[in-house]
Tab-separated table of C-alpha atoms in Angstrom:
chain	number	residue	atom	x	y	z
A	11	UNK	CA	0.000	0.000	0.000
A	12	UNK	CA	1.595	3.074	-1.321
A	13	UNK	CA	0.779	6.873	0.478
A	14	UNK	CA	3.033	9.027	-1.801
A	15	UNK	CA	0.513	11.986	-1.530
A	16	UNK	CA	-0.520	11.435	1.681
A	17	UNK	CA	2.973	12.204	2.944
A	18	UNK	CA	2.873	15.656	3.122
A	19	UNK	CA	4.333	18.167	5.905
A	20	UNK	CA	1.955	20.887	7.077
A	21	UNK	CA	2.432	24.776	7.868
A	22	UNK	CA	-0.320	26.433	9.872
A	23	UNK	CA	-0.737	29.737	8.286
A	24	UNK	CA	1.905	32.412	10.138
A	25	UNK	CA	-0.264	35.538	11.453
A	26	UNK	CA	-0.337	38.672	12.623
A	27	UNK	CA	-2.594	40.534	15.364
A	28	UNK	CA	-3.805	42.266	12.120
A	29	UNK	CA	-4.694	38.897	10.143
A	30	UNK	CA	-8.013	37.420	10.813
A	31	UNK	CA	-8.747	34.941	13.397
A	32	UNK	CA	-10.468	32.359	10.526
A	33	UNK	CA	-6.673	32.507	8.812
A	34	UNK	CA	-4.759	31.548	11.452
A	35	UNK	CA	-6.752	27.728	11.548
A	36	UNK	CA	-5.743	26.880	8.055
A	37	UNK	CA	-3.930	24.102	7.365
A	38	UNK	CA	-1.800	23.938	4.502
A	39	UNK	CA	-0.363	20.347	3.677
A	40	UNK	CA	2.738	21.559	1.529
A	41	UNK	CA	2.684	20.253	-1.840
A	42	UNK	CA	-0.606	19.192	-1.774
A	43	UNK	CA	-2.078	18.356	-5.270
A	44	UNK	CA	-5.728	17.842	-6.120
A	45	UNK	CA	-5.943	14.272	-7.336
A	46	UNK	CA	-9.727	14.401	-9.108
A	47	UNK	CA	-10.098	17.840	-10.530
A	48	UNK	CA	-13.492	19.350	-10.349
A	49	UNK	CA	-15.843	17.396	-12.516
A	50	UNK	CA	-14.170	14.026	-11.510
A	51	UNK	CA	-14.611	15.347	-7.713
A	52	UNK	CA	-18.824	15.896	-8.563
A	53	UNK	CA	-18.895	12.463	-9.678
A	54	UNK	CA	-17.176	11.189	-6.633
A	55	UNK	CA	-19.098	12.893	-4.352
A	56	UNK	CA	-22.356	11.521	-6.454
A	57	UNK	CA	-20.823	7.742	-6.034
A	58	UNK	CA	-19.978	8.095	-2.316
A	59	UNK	CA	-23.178	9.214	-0.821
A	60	UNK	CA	-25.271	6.660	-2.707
A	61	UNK	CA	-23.094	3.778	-2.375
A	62	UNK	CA	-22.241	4.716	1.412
A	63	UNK	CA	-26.032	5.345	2.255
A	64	UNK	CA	-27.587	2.239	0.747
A	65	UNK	CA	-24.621	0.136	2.999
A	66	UNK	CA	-26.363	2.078	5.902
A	67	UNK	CA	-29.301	1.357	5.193
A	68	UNK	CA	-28.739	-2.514	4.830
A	69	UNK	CA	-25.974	-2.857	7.978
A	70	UNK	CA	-28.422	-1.335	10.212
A	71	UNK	CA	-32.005	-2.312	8.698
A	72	UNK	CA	-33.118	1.633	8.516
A	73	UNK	CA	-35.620	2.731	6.045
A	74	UNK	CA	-35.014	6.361	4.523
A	75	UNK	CA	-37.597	9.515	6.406
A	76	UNK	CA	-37.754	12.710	4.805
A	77	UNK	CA	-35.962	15.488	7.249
A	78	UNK	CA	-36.931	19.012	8.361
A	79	UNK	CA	-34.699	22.121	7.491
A	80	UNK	CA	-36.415	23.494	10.432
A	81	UNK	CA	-38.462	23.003	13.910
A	82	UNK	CA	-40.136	24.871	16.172
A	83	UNK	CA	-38.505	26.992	18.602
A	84	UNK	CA	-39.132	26.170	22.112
A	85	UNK	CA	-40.336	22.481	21.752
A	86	UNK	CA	-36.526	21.224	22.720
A	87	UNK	CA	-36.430	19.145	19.427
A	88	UNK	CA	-33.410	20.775	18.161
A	89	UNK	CA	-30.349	19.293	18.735
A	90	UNK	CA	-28.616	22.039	21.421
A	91	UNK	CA	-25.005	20.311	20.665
A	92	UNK	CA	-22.817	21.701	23.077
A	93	UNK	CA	-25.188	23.820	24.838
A	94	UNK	CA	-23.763	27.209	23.570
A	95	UNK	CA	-24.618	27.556	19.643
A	96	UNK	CA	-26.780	29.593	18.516
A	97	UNK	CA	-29.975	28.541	16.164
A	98	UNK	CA	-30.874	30.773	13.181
A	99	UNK	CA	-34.035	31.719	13.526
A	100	UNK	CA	-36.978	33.008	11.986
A	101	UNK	CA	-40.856	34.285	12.456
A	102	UNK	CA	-43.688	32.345	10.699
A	103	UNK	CA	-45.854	34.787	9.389
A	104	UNK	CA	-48.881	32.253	8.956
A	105	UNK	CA	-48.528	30.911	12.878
A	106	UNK	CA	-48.520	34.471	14.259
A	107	UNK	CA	-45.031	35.087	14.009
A	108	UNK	CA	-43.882	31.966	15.864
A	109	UNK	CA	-40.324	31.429	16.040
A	110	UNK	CA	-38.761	28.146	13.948
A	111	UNK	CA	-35.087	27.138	14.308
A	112	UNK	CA	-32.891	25.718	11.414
A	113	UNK	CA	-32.092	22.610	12.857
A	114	UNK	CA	-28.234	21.956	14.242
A	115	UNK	CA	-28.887	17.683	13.642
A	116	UNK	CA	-31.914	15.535	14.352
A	117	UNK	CA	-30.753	13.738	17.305
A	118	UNK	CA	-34.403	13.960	19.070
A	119	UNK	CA	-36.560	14.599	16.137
A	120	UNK	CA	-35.414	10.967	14.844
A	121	UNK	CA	-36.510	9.430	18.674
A	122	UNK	CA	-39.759	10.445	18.066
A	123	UNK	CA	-40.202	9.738	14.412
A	124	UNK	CA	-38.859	6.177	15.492
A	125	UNK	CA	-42.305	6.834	18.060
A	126	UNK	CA	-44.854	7.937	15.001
A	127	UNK	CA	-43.875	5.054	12.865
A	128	UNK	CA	-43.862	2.513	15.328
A	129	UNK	CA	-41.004	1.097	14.303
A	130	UNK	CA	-39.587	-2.074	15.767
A	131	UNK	CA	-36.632	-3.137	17.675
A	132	UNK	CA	-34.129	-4.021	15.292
A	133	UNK	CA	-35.351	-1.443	12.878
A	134	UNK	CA	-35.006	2.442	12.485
A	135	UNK	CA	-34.830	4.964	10.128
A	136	UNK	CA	-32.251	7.474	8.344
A	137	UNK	CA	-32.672	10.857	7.131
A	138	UNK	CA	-30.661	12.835	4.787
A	139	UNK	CA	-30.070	16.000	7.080
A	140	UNK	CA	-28.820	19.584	6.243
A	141	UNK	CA	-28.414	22.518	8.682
A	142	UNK	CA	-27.031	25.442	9.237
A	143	UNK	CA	-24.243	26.250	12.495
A	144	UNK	CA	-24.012	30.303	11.982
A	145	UNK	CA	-21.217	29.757	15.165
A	146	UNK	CA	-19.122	27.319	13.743
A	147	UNK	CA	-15.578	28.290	13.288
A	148	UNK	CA	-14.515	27.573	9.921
A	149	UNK	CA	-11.509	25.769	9.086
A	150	UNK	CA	-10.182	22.739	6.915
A	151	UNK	CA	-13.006	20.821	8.720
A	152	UNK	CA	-15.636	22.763	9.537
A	153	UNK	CA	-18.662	25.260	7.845
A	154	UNK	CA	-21.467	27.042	8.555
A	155	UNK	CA	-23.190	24.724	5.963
A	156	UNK	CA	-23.632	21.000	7.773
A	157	UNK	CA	-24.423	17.519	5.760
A	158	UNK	CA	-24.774	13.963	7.231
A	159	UNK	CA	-26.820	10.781	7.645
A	160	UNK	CA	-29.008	11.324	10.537
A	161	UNK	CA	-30.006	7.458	11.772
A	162	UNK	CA	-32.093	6.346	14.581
A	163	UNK	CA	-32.374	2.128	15.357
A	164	UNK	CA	-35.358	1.077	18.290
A	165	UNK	CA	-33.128	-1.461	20.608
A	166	UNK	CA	-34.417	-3.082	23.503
A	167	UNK	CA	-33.263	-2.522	27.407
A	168	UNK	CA	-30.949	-5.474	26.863
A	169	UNK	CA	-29.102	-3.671	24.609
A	170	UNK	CA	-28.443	-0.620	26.390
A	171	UNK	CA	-25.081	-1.695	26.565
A	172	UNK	CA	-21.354	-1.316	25.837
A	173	UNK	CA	-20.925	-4.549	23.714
A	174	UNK	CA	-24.009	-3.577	21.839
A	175	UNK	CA	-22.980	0.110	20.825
A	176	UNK	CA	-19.507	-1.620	19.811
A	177	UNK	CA	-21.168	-4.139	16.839
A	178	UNK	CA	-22.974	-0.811	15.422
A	179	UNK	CA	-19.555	0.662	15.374
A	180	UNK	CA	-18.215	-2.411	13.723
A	181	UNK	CA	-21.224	-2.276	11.048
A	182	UNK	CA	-20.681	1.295	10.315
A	183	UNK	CA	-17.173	0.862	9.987
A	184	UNK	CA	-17.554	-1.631	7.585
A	185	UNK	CA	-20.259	0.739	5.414
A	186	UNK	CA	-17.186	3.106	5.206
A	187	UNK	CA	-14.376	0.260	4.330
A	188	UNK	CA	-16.799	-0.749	1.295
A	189	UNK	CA	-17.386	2.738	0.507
A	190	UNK	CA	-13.279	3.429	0.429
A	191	UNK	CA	-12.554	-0.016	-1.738
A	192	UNK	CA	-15.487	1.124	-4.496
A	193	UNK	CA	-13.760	4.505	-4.550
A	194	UNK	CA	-10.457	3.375	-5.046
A	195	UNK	CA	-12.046	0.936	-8.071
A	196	UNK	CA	-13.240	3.700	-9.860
A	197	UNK	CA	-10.261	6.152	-9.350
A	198	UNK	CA	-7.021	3.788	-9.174
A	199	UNK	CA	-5.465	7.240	-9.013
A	200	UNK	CA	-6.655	7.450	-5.135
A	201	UNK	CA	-5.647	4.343	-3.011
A	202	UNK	CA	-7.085	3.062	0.136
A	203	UNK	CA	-5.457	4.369	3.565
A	204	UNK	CA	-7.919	3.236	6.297
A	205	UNK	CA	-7.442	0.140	8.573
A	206	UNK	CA	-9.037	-3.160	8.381
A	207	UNK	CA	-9.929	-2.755	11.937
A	208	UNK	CA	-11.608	-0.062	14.078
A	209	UNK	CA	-9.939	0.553	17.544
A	210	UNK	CA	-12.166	0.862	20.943
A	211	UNK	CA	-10.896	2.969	23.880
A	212	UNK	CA	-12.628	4.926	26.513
A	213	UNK	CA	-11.642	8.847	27.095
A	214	UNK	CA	-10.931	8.392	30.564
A	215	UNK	CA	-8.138	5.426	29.677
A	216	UNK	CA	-6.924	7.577	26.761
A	217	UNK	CA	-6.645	10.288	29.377
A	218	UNK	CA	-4.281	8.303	31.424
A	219	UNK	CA	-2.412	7.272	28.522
A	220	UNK	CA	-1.520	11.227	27.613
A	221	UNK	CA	-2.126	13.218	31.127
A	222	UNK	CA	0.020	16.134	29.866
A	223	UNK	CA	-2.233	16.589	26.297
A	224	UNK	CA	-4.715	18.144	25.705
A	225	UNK	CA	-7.835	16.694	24.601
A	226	UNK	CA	-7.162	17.432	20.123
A	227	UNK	CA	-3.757	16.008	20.827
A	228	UNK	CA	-5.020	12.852	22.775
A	229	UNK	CA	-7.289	12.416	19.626
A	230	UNK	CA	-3.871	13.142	17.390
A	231	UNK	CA	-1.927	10.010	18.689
A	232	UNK	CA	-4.596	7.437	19.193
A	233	UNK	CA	-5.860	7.899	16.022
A	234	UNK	CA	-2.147	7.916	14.438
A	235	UNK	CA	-1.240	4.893	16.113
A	236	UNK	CA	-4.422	2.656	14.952
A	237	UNK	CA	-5.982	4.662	12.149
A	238	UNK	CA	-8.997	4.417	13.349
A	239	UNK	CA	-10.910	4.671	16.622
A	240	UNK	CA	-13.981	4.775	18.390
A	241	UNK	CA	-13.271	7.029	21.380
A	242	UNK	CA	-16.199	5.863	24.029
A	243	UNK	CA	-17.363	8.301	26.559
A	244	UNK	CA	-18.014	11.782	25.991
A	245	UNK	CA	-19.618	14.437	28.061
A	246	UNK	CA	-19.676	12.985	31.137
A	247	UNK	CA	-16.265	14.537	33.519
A	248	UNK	CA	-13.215	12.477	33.303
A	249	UNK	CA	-10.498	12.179	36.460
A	250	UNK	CA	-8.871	15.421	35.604
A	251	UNK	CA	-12.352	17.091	36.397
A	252	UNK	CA	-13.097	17.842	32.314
A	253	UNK	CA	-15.050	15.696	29.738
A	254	UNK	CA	-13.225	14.926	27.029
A	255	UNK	CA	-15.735	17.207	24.801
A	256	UNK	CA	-18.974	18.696	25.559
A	257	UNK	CA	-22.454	16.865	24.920
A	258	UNK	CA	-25.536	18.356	25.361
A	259	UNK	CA	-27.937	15.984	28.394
A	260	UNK	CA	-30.690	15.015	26.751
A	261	UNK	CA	-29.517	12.833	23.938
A	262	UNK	CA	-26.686	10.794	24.224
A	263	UNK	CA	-26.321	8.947	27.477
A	264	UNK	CA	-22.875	9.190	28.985
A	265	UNK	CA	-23.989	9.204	32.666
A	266	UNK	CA	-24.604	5.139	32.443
A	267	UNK	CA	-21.368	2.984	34.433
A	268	UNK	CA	-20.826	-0.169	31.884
A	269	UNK	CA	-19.445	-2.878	32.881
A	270	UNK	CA	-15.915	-2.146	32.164
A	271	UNK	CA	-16.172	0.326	35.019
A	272	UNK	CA	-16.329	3.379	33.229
A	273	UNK	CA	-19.384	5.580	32.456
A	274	UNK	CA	-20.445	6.580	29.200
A	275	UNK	CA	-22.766	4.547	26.185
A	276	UNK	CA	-21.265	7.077	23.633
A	277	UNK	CA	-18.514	8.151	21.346
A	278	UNK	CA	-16.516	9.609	18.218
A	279	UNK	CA	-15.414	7.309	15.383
A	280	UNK	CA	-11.861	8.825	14.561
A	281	UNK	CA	-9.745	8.309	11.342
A	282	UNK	CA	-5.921	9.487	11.294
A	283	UNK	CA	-5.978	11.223	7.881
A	284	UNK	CA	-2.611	11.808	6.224
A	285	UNK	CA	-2.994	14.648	4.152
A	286	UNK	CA	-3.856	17.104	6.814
A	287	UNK	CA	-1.792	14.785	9.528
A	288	UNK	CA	-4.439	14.964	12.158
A	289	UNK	CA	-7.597	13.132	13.756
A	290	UNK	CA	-10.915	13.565	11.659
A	291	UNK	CA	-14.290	12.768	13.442
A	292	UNK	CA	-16.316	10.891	10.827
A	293	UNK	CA	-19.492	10.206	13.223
A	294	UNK	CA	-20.507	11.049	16.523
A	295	UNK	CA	-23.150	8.689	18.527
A	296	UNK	CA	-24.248	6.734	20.695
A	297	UNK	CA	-26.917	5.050	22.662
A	298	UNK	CA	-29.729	6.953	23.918
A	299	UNK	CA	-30.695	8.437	27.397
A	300	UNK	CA	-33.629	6.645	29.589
A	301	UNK	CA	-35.579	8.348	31.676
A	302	UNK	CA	-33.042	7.812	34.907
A	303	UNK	CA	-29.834	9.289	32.410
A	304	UNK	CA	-31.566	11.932	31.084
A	305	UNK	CA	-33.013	13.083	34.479
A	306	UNK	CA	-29.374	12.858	35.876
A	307	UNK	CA	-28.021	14.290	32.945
A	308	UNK	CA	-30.161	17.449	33.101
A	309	UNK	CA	-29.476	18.058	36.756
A	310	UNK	CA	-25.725	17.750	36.184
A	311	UNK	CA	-26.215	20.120	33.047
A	312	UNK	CA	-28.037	22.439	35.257
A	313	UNK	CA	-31.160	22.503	33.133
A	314	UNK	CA	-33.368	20.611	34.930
A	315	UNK	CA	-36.297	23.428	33.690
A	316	UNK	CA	-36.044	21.494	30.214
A	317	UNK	CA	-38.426	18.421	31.785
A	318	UNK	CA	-40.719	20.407	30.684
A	319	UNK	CA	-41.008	21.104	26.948
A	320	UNK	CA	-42.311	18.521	24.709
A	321	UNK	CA	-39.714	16.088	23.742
A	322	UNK	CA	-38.788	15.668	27.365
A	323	UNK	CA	-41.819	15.449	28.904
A	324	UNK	CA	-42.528	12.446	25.964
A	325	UNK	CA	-39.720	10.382	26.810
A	326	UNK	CA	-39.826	10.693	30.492
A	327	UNK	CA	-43.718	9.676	30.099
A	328	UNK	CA	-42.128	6.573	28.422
A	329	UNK	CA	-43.764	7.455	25.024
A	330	UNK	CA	-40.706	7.535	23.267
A	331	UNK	CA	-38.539	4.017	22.229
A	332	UNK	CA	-35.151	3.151	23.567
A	333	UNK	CA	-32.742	3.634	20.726
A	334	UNK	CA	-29.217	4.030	19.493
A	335	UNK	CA	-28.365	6.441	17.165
A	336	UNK	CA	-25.470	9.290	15.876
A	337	UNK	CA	-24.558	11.324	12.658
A	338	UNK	CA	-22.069	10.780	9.677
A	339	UNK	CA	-20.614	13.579	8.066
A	340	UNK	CA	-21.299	13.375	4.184
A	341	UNK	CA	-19.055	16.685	3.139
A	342	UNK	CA	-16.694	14.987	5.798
A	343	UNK	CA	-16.600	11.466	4.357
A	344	UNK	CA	-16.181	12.619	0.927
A	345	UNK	CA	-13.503	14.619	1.793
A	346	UNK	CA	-11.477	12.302	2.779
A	347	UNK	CA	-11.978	9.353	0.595
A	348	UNK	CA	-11.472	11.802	-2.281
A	349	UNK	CA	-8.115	12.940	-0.921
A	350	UNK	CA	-8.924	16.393	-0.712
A	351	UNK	CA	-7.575	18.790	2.160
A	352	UNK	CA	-10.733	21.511	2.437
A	353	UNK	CA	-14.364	20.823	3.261
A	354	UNK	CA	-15.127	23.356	0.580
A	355	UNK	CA	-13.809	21.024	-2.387
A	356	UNK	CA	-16.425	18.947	-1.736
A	357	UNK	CA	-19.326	21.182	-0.827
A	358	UNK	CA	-20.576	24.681	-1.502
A	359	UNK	CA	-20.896	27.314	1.411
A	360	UNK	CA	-19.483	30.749	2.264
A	361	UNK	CA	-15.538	31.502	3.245
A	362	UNK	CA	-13.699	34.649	4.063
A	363	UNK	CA	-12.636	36.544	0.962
A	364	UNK	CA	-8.774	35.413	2.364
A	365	UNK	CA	-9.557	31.937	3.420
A	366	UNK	CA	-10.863	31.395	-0.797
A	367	UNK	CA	-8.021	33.437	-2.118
A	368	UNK	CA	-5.578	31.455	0.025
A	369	UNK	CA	-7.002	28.014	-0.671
A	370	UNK	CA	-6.526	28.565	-4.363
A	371	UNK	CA	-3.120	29.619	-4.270
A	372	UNK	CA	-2.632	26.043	-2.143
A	373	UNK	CA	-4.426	24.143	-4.991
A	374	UNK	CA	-7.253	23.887	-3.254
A	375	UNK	CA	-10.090	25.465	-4.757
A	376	UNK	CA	-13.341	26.159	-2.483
A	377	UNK	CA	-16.668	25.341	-4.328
């Protein structure tokens, strides 16, 4: 296996106190050369999402829902992510100016489409979600203009479990391995770089493996070292008295002890991705709260007010199903199976002025 493009050292763009703060997160893989151009990058991106998607869709028995752009405000449907960002938001002029949110993901809207369908354990659904992040800080990685595959699977109490949440890791990983090796057929020019194998470790023993790094950097050398990794438990605090990255309460349930000891039924799947030599998060997910995680959850979060609005008050009624479920990152996933070292060569959104001039002169044009 040959990764003559892949070896490539970076420089992180020099700045001033003058330059702007979205400059100084570029990173620019030196000698980095585009190797689909534009129209053999459309067709790749084509490929990927309807191979990858229908090997979802079969892995994890989940039938295809069409997805809101928006929700209403005040309902706590919209997925809060880390607490802090910021919806865009609009009046309805038809409901008497009621706010709606463009949605962040559809982590809870999925729980209780999963409800309206009656779906069945063993079964769930996938949506192909878009949304906006107006606070997102743009960079190689990330844009105000957010694609993925947002899935939801009903699971019974028995599976509310470590071992369980591992196999769906397993089954995705394997979506993405197929997706890679049909990519690689139809472009010899690309070849494959990710691991046969997916890695497991919790935060809190990747913690103790690097006390003296921070959290990016832990991510940095455990995904280096196995390529790829499923980094369990996150949200909850770890021994240093910090989670390993934030998580909104009422979603993923990272308040649960397993068995192993540890607390936490969630996690990041991780790729090390040579071109930009750093950890990529493909997919963030996990197994659901109950009604005794969430409760904890929203006291530890402080926001113990939010029993109250509709989704919460459903699922601690018990009229919502158990469930596991997470995101993929389309933009993301094309990105790297196409070898490219922006976000914006695979999907269209809005840069600084500097950031498009500057990715150009790199060879890497922003759509």
């Amino acid at each position: 296996m040959q990764f003559d493009i892949f070896c490539l050292p970076l420089q992180r763009n020099k700045t001033t106190t003058n330059d702007k703060k979205d400059m100084a997160k570029i990173m620019k893989p030196v000698g980095y050369e585009r190797v689909l151009d534009m129209r053999q990058t459309e067709q790749g991106i084509k490929l990927i999402k309807e191979f990858f998607q229908q090997n979802l869709s079969t892995e994890l028995r989940l039938r295809r829902v069409t997805a809101p752009l928006f929700v209403l405000k005040g309902l706590g449907i919209n997925d809060d992510l880390n607490g802090v960002e910021r919806a865009v938001t609009f009046p309805i002029k038809d409901l008497g100016d009621a706010k709606a949110e463009v949605v962040h993901s559809l982590a809870k809207w999925k729980r209780l489409t999963l409800a309206e369908y009656e779906v069945e354990p063993g079964y769930g659904v996938y949506a192909d979600m878009n949304a906006i992040r107006a606070d997102e800080e743009l960079d190689n990685l990330h844009s105000l203009y957010v694609d993925q595959w947002d899935w939801e699977a009903v699971i019974t109490r028995e599976e509310r479990n470590l071992d369980f949440l591992k196999r769906v890791v397993r089954r995705i990983y394997a979506a993405i391995l197929r997706t890679e090796y049909l990519t690689c057929e139809t472009y010899p020019q690309i070849k494959p770089f990710l691991p046969r194998e997916i890695h497991f470790i919790h935060s809190e023993d990747l913690l103790a493996m690097y006390p003296d790094k921070s959290v990016k950097e832990r991510e940095d050398l455990i995904a280096k070292k196995y390529g790829a990794v499923f980094v369990i438990g996150i949200g909850g605090k770890l021994a240093n008295g910090e989670p390993h990255d934030g998580r909104a309460p009422d979603y993923d349930d990272w308040t649960t002890e397993t068995a192993e000891g540890h607390r936490g039924l969630n996690g990041d799947i991780l790729i090390w991705y040579p071109i930009l030599e750093r950890a990529v998060e493909l997919s963030s997910m996990g197994i659901r709260v109950d009604k005794e995680s969430l409760l904890l959850q929203l006291k530890l979060a402080g926001q113990e007010e939010r029993q109250q609005l509709y989704f919460h008050h459903k699922l601690l009624a018990g009229e919502l199903p158990l469930s596991i479920g997470g995101g993929i990152g389309q933009s993301r996933l094309c990105m790297v199976l196409l070898h490219k070292a922006h976000v914006g060569e695979i999907q269209a959104s809005i840069w600084p002025e500097d950031m498009v001039r500057e990715c150009a002169a790199l060879g890497m044009p922003l759509i």
